[in-house]
Structures are given as C-alpha cells and as structure tokens.
PDB file of C-alpha atoms in Angstrom:
ATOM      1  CA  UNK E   1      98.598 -12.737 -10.527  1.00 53.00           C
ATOM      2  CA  UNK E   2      97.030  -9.629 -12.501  1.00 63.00           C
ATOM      3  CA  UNK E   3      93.952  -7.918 -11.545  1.00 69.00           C
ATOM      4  CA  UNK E   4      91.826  -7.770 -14.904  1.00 67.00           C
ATOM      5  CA  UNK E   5      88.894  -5.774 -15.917  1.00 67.00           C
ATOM      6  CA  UNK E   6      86.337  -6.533 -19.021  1.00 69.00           C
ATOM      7  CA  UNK E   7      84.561  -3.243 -18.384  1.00 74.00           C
ATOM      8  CA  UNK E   8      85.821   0.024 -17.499  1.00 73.00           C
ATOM      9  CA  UNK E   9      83.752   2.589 -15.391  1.00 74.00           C
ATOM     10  CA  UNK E  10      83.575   6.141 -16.978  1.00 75.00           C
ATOM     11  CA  UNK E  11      82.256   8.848 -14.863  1.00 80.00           C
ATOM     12  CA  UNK E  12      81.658  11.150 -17.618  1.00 81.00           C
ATOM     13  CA  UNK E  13      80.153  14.325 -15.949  1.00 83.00           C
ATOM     14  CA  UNK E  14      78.084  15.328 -18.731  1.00 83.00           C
ATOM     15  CA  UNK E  15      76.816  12.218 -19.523  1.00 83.00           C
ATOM     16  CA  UNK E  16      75.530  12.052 -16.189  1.00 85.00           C
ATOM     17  CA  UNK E  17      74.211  15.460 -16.373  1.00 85.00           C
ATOM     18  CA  UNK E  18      72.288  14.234 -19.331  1.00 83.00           C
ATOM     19  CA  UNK E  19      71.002  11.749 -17.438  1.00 82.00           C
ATOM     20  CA  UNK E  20      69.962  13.775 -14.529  1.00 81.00           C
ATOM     21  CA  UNK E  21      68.149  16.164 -16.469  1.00 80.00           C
ATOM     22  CA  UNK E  22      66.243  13.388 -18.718  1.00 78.00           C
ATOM     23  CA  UNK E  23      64.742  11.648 -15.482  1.00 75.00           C
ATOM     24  CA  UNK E  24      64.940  13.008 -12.036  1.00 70.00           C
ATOM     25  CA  UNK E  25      66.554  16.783 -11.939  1.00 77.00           C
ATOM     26  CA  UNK E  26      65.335  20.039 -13.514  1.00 80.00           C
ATOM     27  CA  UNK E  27      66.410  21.296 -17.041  1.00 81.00           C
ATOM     28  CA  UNK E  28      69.787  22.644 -16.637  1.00 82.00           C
ATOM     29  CA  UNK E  29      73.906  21.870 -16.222  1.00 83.00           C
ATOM     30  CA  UNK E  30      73.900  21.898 -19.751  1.00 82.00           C
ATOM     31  CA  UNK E  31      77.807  21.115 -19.989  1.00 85.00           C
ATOM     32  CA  UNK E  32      80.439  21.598 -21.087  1.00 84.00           C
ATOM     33  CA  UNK E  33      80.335  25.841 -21.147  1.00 84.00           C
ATOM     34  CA  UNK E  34      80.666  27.448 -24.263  1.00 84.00           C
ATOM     35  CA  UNK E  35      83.617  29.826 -22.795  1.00 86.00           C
ATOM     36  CA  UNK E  36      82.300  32.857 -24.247  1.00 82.00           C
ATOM     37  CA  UNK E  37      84.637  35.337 -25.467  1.00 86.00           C
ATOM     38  CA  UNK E  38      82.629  38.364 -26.580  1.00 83.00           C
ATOM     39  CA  UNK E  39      79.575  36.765 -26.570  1.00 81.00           C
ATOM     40  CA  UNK E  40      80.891  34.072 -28.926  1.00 84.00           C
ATOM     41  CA  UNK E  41      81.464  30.471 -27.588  1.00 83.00           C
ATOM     42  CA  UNK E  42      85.345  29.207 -27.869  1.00 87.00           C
ATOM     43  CA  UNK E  43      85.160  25.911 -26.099  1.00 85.00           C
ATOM     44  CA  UNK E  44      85.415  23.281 -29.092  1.00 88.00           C
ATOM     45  CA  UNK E  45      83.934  20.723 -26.544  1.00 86.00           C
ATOM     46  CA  UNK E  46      80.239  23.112 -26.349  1.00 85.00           C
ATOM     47  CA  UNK E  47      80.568  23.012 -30.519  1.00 87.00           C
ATOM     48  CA  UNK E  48      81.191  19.327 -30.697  1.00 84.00           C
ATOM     49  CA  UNK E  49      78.150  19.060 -28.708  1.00 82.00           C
ATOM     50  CA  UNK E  50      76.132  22.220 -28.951  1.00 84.00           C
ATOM     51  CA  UNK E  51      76.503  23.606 -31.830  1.00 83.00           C
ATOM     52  CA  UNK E  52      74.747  22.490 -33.900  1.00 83.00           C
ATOM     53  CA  UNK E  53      71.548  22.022 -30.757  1.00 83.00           C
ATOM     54  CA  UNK E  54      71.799  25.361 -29.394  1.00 83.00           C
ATOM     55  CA  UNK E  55      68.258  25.289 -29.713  1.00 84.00           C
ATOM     56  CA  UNK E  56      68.271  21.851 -26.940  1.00 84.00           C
ATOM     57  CA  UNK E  57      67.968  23.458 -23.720  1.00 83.00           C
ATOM     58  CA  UNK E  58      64.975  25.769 -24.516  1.00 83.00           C
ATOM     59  CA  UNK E  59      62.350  22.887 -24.646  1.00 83.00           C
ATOM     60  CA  UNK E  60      62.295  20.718 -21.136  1.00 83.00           C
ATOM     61  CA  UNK E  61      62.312  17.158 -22.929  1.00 81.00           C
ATOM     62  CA  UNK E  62      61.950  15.214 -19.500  1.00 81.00           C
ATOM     63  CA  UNK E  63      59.335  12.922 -19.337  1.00 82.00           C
ATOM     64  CA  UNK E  64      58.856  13.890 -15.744  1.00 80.00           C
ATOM     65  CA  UNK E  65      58.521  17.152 -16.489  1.00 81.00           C
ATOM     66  CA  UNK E  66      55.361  19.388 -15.537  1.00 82.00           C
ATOM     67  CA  UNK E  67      54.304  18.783 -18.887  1.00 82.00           C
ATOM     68  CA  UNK E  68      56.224  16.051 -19.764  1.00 83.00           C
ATOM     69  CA  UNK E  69      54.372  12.538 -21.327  1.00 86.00           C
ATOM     70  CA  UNK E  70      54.869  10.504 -18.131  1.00 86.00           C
ATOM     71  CA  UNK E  71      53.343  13.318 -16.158  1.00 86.00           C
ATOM     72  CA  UNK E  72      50.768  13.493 -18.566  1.00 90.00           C
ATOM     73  CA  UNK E  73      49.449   9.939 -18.343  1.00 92.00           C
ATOM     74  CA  UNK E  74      50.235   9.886 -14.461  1.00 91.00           C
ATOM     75  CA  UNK E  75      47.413  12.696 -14.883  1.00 91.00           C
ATOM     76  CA  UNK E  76      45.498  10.839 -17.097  1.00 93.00           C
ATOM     77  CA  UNK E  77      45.618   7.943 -15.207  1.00 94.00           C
ATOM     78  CA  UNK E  78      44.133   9.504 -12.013  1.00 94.00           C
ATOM     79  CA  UNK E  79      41.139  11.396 -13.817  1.00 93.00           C
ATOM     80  CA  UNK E  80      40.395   8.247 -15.675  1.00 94.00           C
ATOM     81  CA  UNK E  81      40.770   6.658 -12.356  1.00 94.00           C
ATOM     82  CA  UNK E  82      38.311   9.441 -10.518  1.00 94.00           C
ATOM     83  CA  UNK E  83      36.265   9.052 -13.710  1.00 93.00           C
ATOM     84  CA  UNK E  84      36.004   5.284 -13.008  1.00 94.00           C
ATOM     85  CA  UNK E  85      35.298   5.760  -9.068  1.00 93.00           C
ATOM     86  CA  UNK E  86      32.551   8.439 -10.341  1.00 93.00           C
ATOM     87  CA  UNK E  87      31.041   5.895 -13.158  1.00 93.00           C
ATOM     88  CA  UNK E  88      30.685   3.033 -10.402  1.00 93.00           C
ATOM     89  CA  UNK E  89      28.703   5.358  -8.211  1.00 93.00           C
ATOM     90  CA  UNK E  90      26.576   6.310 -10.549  1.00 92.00           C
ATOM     91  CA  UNK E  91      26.088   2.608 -11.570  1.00 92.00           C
ATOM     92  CA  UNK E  92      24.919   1.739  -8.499  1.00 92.00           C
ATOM     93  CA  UNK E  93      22.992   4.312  -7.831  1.00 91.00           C
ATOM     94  CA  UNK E  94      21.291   3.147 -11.085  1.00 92.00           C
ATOM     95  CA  UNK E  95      21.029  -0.469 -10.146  1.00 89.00           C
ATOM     96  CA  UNK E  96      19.520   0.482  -7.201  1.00 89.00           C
ATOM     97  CA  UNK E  97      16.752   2.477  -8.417  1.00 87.00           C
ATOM     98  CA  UNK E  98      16.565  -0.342 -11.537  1.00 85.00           C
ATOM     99  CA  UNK E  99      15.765  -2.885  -8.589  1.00 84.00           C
ATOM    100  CA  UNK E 100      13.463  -0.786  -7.021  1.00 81.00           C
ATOM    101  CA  UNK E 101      11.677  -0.336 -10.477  1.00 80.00           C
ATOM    102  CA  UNK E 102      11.566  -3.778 -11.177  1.00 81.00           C
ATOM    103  CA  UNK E 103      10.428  -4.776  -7.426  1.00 76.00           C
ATOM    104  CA  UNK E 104       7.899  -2.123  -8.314  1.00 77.00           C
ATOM    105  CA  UNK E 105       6.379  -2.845 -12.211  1.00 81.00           C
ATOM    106  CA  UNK E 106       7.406  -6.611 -11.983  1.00 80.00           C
ATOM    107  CA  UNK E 107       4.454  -8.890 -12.590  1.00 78.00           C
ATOM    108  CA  UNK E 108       6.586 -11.815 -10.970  1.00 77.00           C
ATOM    109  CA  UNK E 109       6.765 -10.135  -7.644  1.00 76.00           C
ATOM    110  CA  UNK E 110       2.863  -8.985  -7.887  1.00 78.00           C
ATOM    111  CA  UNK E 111       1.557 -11.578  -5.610  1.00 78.00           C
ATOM    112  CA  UNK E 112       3.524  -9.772  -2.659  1.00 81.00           C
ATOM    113  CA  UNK E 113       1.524  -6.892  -2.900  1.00 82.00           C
ATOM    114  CA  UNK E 114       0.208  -6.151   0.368  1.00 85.00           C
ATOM    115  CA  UNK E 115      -3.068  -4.882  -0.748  1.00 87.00           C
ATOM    116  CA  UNK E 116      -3.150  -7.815  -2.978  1.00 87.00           C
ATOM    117  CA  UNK E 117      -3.158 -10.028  -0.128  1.00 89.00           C
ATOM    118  CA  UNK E 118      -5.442  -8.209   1.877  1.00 91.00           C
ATOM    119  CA  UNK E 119      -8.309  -8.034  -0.036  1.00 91.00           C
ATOM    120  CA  UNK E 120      -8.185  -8.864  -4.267  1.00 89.00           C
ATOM    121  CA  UNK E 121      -6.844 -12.309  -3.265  1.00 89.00           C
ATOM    122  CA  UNK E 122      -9.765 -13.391  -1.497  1.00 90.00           C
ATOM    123  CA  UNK E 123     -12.085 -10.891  -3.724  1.00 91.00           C
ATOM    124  CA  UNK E 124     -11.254 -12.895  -7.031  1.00 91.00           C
ATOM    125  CA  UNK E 125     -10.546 -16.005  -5.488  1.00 91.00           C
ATOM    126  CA  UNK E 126     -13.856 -17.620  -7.562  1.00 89.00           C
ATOM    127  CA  UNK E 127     -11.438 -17.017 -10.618  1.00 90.00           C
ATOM    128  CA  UNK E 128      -9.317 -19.307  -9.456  1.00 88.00           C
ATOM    129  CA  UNK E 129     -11.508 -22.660  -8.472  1.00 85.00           C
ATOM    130  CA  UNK E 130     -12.551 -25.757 -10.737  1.00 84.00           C
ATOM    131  CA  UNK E 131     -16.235 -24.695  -9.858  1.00 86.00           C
ATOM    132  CA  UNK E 132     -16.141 -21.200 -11.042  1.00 86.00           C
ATOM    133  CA  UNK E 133     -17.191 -20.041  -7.490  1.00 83.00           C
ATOM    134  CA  UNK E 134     -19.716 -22.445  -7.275  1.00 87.00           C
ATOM    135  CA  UNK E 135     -22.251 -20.972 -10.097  1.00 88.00           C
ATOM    136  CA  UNK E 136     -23.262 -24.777 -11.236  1.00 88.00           C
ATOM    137  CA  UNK E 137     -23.824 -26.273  -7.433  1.00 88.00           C
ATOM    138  CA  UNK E 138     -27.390 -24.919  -7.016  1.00 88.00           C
ATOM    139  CA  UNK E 139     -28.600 -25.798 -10.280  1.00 87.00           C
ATOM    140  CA  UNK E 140     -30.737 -29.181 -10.328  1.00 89.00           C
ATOM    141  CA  UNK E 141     -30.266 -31.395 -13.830  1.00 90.00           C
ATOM    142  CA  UNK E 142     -33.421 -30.389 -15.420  1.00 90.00           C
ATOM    143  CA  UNK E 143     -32.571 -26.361 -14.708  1.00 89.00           C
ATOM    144  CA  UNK E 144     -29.061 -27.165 -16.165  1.00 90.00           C
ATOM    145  CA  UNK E 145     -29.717 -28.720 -19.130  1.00 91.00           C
ATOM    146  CA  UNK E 146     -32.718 -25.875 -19.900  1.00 89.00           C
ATOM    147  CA  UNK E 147     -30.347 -23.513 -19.499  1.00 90.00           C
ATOM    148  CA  UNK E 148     -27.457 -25.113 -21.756  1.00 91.00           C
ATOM    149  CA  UNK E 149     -30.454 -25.550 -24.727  1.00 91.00           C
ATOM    150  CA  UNK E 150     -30.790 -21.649 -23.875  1.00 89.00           C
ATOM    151  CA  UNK E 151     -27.222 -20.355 -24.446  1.00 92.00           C
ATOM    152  CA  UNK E 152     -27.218 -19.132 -20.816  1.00 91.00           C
ATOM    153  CA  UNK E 153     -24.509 -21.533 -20.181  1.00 92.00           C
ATOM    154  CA  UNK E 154     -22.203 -21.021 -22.992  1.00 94.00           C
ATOM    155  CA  UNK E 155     -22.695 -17.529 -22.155  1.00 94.00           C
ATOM    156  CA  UNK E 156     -21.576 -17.391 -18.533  1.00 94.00           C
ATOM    157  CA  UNK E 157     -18.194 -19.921 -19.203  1.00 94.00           C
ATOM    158  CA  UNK E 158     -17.516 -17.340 -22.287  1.00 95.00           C
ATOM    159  CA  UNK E 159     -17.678 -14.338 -19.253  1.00 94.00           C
ATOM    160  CA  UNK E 160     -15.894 -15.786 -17.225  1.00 94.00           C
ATOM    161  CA  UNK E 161     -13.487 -17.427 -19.613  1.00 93.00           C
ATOM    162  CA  UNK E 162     -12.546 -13.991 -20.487  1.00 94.00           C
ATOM    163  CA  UNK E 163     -12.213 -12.413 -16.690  1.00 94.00           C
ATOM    164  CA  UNK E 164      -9.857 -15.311 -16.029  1.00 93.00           C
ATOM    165  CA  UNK E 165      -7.570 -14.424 -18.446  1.00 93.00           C
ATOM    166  CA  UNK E 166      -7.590 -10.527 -17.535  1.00 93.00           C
ATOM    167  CA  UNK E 167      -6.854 -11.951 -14.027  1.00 92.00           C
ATOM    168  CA  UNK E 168      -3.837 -13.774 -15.043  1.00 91.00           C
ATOM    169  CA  UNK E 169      -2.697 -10.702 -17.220  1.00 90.00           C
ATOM    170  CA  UNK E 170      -3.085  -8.349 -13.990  1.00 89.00           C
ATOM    171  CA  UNK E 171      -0.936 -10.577 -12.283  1.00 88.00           C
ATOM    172  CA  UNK E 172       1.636 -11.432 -14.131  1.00 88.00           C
ATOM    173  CA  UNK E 173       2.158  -8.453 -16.978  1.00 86.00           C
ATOM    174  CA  UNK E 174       4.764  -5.886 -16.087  1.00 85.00           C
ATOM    175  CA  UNK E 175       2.825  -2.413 -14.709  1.00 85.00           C
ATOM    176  CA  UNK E 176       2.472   0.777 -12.383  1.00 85.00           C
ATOM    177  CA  UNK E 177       1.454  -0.854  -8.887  1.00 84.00           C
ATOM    178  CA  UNK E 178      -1.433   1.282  -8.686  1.00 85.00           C
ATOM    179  CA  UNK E 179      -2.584   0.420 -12.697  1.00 88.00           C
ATOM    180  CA  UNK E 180      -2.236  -3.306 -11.502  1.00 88.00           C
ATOM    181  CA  UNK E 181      -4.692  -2.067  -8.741  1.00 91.00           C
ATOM    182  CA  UNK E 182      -7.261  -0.775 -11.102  1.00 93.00           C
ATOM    183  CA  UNK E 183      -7.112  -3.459 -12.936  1.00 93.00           C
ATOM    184  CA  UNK E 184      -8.045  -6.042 -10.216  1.00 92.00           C
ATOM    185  CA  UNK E 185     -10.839  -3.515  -9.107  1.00 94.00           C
ATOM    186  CA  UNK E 186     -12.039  -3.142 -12.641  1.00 95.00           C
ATOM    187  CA  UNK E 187     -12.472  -7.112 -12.445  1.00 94.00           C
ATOM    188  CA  UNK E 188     -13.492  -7.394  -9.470  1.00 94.00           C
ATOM    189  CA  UNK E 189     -16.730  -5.287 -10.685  1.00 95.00           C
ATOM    190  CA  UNK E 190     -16.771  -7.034 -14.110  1.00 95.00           C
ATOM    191  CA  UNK E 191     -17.200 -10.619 -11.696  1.00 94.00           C
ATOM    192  CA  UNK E 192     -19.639  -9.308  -9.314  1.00 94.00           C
ATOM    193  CA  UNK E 193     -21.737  -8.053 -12.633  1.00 95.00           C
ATOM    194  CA  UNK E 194     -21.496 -11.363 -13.726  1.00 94.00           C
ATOM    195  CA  UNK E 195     -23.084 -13.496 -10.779  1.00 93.00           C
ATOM    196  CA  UNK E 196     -25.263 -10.708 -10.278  1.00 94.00           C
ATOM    197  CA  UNK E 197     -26.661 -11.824 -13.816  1.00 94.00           C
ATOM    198  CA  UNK E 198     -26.169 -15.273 -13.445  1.00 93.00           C
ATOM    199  CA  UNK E 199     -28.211 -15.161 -10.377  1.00 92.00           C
ATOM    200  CA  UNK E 200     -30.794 -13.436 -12.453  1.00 92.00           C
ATOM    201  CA  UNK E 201     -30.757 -16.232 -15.321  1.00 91.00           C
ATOM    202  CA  UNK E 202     -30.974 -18.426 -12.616  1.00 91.00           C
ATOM    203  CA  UNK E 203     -33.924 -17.237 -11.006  1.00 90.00           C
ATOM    204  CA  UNK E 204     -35.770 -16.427 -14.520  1.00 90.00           C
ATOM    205  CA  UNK E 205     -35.160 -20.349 -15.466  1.00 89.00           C
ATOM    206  CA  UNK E 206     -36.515 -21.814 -12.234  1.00 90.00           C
ATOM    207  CA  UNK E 207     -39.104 -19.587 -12.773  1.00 89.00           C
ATOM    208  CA  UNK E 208     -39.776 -20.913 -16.258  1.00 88.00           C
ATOM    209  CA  UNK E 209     -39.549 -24.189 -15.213  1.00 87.00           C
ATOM    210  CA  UNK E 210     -42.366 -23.969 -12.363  1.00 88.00           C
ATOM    211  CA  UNK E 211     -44.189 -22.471 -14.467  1.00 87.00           C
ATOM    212  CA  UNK E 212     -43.892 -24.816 -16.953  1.00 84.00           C
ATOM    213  CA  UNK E 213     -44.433 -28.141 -14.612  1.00 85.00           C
ATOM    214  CA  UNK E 214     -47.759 -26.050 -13.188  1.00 84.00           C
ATOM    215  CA  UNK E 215     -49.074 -25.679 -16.799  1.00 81.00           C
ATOM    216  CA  UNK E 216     -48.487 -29.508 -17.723  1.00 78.00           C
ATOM    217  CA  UNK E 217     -49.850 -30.498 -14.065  1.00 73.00           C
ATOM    218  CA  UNK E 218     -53.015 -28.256 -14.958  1.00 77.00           C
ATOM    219  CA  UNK E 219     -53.097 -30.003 -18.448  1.00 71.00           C
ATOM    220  CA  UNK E 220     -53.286 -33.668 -16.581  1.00 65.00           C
ATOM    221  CA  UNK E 221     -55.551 -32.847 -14.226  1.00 59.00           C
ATOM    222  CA  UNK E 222     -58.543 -31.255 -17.003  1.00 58.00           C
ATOM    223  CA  UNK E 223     -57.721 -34.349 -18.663  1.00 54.00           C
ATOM    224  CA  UNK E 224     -58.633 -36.588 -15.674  1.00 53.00           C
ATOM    225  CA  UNK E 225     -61.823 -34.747 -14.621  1.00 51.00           C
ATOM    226  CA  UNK E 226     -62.997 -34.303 -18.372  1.00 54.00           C
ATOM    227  CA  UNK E 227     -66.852 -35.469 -18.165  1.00 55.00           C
ATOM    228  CA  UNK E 228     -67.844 -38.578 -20.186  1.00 55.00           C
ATOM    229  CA  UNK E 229     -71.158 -36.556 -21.634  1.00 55.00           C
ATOM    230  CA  UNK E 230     -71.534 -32.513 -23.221  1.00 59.00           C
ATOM    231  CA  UNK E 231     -72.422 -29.481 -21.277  1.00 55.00           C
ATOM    232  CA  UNK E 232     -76.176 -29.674 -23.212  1.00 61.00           C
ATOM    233  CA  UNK E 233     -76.659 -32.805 -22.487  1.00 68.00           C
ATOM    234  CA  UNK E 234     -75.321 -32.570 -18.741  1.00 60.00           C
ATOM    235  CA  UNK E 235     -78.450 -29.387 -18.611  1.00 62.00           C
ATOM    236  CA  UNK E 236     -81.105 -31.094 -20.260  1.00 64.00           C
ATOM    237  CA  UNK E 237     -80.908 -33.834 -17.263  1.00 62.00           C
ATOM    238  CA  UNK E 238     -80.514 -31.399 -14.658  1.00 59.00           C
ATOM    239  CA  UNK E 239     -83.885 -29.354 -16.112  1.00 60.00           C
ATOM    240  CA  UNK E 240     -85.670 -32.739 -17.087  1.00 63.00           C
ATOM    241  CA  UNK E 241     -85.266 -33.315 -12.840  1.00 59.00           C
ATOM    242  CA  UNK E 242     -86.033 -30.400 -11.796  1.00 55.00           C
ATOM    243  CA  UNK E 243     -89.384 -30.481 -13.915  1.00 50.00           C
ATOM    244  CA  UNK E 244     -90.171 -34.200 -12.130  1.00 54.00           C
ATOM    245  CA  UNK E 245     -89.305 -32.828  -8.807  1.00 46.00           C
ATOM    246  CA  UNK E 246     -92.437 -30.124  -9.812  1.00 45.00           C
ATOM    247  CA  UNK E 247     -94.802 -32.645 -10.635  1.00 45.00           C
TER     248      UNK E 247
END
C-alpha cells in the first residue's frame, strides 16, 4: 500500500512571519532581507515582495496593536462599559429621590400623613358625614322650613358644598406637604366660620320665631278679653254709680 496525501503542509517562514506580526507579535521580521549591497537591495526575493511596499513596515497594521482597531473598540468597549456602570448609578440615584418626591407631593399617599392623622382628620371630619356635622339635628320643623323660605338653607349647603370639594382637592391633588397643610388649616378656619354663622342664623330664627308665636299669642288673647261695650260708655256707668252711691 501507498501512503497518500490530499494536502501538503508548507512551513513557509515568511508567511508565518506575516502572520505573527498581523495578530499576536510586534511589527517586525519583515523577511526575506533585501541583501544590501551599497545600500541597494540585491535579493530578488525582497523585490518580488518589497519592492514595490517598501513603504509596509513603517505603519503597524495589527489590529492588536496599541492603536490598532481591535484595541480601539476593546477601549471603547470598557469606557462605554464604565459609562454604562456610571449611567445606572446615577439612575438610581434618580429613582430614588423620584420615589421620595412622589411619596412626598403624591395626593394618593396624603392620607398617611402623620399630622393628617393626628389632628385635620378628626378636625374636618364634619366634611365627611351625611349630616354635615349635624347642623340640621337641632332644628325643629317649623325653624327649618322658616329658614329654607329665608335662603339661610340654600346658603349654608352652597358653603359647605364648596369646602367639601376643597377638602377632596387637598387630599387628593399632587402638592408640597406643607402647602397640603395650609390648605387643610385654611379649611379648617373657612368650616369653623361657617358653623360659627350657622349657629348665629340659628339663634336669630328661633329668635324670630318666639317672637313671632308671642305676638300672635298677644293678638288672641286682646281678642278674647275685648269688652262687649266702649270705653265712654263703660265711664258713664261707673260715674252714673258713683253719683247714686252720693245720694
């Protein structure tokens, strides 16, 4: 039997010095020599390969070279790569304060509030009930319906109509904590100014009202005790009496 081969190796020393210098080695073993003879090359392997590059070996073509592509992007990659590290600490640093702003201005988290809690809550709770804090519960039918023919009525569900809404707008509208404050304080006067006047209303109605029922009471009575006869003719009987009594 014969021992066959497809492929032959060649070990072609400058081929692997090309190699060497295009990936791994530095720039140099630039066979085969030129032979110089005076200065002037005489090998005709350096012309068939050299001359007409003898320009080749001044420029480092690696791309592993200091300034070579591969280098380049290797450096890219690892100041995009610090870049990126850099970016991602800086976005959570802003998420974190962005939480702490919303945790902060949100209306949705409002009702955490410790002050809240502590003492609007219960302060404007009457903005809150179906009896409006209980304005109506003192008020007997005839004083209710005198007031309603009066306006006083409409007036007070207008008022407080409109502190309800600022209520729910405190507590719900997106705002500096301490403006949110304010604005519960500022209602909490605006309520307290309007019982105050309601009370007042109140007060002035009954008021009206006795007065009123006295007046028609006084009315009755003269007209039970109204005498049958005139005031003339009531005197002339008294003196006609007293003269008899003389006699």
């Amino acid at each position: 039997s014969f021992n066959l081969q497809a492929q032959v190796p060649i070990n072609d020393g400058h081929v692997i010095n090309q190699q060497r210098r295009m990936v791994m080695t530095a720039w140099n073993n630039f066979t085969p020599d030129p032979w110089r003879v005076f200065g002037v090359p005489t090998n005709p392997l350096w012309w068939s390969t050299w001359g007409f590059h003898q320009d080749y070996h001044k420029t480092d073509r690696r791309p592993l070279s200091p300034a070579g592509p591969q280098t380049l992007r290797y450096g890219a990659a690892i100041l995009m790569h610090t870049a990126t590290k850099q970016y991602e600490k800086e976005q959570a640093e802003i998420k974190k304060t962005a939480l702490k702003e919303i945790v902060r201005i949100s209306g949705d988290l409002s009702g955490g509030d410790p002050l809240y809690i502590l003492y609007y809550k219960e302060e404007l709770e009457a903005l809150t009930e179906d009896d409006k804090g209980g304005a109506f519960t003192d008020l007997s039918l005839e004083e209710f319906a005198y007031m309603a023919k009066t306006g006083s009525v409409d007036w007070f569900n207008l008022k407080y109509q409109a502190l309800q809404e600022s209520y729910e707008v405190a507590k719900t509208a997106d705002m500096e904590r301490g403006q949110r404050m304010l604005m519960y304080h500022r209602i909490m006067l605006d309520m307290e100014k309007l019982y105050n006047n309601w009370g007042y209303k109140k007060r002035v109605a009954k008021t009206i009202l006795d007065i009123s029922k006295r007046t028609n009471e006084m009315k009755a009575d003269k007209e039970v005790f109204k005498p049958t006869r005139g005031y003339k003719e009531i005197i002339d009987e008294i003196m006609k009496n007293t003269k008899t009594l003389a006699k």
